[in-house]
C-alpha atoms as one frame of an Amber mdcrd trajectory, in Angstrom:
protein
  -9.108  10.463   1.154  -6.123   9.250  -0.567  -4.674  13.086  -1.153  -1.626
  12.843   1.751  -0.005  10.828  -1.777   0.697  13.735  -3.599   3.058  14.660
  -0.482   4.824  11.671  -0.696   5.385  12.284  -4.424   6.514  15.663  -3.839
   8.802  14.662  -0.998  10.225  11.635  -3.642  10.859  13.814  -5.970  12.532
  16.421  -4.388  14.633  13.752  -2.894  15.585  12.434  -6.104  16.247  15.966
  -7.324  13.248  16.336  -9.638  11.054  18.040 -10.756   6.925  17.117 -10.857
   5.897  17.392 -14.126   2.010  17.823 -15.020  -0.270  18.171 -18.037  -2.929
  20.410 -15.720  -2.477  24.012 -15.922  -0.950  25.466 -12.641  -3.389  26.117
  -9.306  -4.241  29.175  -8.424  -3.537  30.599  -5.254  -7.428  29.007  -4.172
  -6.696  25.970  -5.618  -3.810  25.742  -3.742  -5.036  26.121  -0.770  -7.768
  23.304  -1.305  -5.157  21.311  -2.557  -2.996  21.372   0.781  -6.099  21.180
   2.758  -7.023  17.873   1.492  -3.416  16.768   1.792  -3.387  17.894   5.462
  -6.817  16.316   6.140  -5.837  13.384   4.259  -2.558  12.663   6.264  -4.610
  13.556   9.408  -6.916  10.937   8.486  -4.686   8.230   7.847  -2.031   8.913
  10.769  -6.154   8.617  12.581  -6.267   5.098  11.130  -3.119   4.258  12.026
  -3.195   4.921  15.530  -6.544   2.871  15.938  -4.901   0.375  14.424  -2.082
  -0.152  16.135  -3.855   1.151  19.543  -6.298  -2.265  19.015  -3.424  -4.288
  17.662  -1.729  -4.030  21.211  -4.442  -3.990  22.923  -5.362  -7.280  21.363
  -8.381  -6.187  19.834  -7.959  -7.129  16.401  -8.749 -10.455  14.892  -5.576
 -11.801  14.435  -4.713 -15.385  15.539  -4.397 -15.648  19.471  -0.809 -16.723
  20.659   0.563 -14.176  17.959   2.876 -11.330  20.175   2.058  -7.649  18.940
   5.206  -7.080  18.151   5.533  -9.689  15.488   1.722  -8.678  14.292   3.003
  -5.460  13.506   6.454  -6.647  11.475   3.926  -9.244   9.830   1.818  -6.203
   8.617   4.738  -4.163   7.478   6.558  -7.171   5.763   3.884  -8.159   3.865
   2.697  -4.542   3.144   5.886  -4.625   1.525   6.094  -7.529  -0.247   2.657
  -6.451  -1.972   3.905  -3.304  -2.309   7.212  -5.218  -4.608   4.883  -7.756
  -6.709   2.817  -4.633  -7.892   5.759  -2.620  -8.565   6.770  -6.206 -10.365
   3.588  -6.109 -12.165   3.836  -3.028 -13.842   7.883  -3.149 -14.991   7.105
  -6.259 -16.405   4.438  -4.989 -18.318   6.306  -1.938 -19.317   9.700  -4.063
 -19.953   7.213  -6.407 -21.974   7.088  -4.033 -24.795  10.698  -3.010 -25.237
  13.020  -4.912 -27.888  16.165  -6.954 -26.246  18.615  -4.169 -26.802  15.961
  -1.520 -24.613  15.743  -3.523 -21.719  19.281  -2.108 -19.954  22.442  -3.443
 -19.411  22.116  -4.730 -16.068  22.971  -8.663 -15.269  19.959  -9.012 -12.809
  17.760  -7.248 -15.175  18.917  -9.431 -18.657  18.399 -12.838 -16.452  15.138
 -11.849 -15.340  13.758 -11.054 -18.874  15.245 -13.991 -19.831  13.175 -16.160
 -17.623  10.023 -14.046 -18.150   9.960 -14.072 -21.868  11.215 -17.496 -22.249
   8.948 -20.556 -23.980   7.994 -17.877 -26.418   6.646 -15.410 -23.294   4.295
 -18.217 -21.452   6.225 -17.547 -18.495   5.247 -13.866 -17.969   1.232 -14.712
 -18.056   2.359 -17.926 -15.328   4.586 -15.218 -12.952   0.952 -12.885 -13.006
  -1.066 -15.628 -11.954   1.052 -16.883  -9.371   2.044 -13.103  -8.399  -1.815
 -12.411  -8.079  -2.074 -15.543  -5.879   0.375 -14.553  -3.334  -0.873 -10.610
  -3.520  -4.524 -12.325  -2.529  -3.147 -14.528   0.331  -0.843 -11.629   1.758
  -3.719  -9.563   1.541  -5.913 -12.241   3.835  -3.155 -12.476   6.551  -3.135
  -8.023   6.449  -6.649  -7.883   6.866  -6.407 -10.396  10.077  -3.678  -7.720
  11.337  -6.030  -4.526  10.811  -9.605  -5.954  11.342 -10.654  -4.253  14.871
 -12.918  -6.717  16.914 -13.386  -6.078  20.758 -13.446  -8.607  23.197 -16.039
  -9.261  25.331 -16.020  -6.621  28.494 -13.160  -4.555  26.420 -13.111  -0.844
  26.276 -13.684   1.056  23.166 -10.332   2.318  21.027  -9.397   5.397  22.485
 -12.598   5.422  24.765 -14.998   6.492  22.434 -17.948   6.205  21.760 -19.762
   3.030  20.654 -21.057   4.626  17.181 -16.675   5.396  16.377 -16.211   1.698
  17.701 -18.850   0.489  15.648 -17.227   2.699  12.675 -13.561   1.354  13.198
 -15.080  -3.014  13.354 -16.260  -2.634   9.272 -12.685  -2.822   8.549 -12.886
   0.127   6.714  -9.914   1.820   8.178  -7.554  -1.391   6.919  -8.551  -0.734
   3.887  -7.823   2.662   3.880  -4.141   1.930   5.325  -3.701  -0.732   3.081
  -4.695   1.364   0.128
């Protein structure tokens, strides 16, 4: 289901002016055409989610705390989206940086002062900034599931008017966690 990434790599690379590099041997002309086919039906699937989503979000059909206005439901989502999105990107330069000598790390200022405080105390700090990052990733992660858990209201109409099977498909919460992945 998660296939509509490999279009967002392509279109990052080819924005950065790279190339994609890969250890598999080249797809055939068959293979290629399963290959797009599961992007398309991939980003189909997910632009699906989406919209059910945000359809129950401003309908007010999603658990999220009463009193909150859509609007700010949806920057909540997308802010904290993001800021999970920056601690895992933190998680794995740190990792990566972790294993480089002093003179490797780069020459930036931001980049030598944050080494500096994640390897100080002979590196206890590093191990302290994962639990703490893991913490916050968990609590961001309850407030984004309040945002894109679907739960009618009594007497409400089904998302998109359909059927109470798709209604009862869209409350497991299962397309959150496919936006969210």
């Amino acid at each position: 289901l998660l296939h509509c990434f490999y279009l967002a790599q392509i279109i990052f690379a080819w924005a950065a002016g790279q190339s994609l590099e890969s250890k598999e041997e080249p797809r055939t002309g068959v293979q290629n055409v399963f290959f797009w086919i599961r992007v398309l039906l991939s980003l189909a699937i997910l632009i699906f989610a989406f919209a059910v989503t945000i359809s129950a979000l401003f309908a007010g059909q999603t658990t999220m705390w009463e009193g909150v206005p859509p609007g700010v439901t949806v920057f909540l989502f997308f802010g904290f989206m993001a800021i999970v999105g920056m601690l895992e990107g933190m998680q794995i330069a740190f990792f990566a940086v972790a294993k480089m000598s002093e003179e490797d790390r780069g020459k930036s200022t931001w980049a030598k002062k944050t080494c500096d405080v994640l390897f100080a105390n002979e590196g206890r700090n590093l191990p302290g900034f994962m639990v703490g990052r893991q913490m916050c990733v968990t609590l961001c992660f309850f407030i984004i599931a309040r945002v894109t858990t679907i739960k009618l209201n009594d007497g409400d109409d089904n998302v998109f008017g359909l059927s109470n099977g798709a209604q009862a498909f869209f409350e497991t919460g299962l397309l959150g966690a496919l936006i969210t992945t």
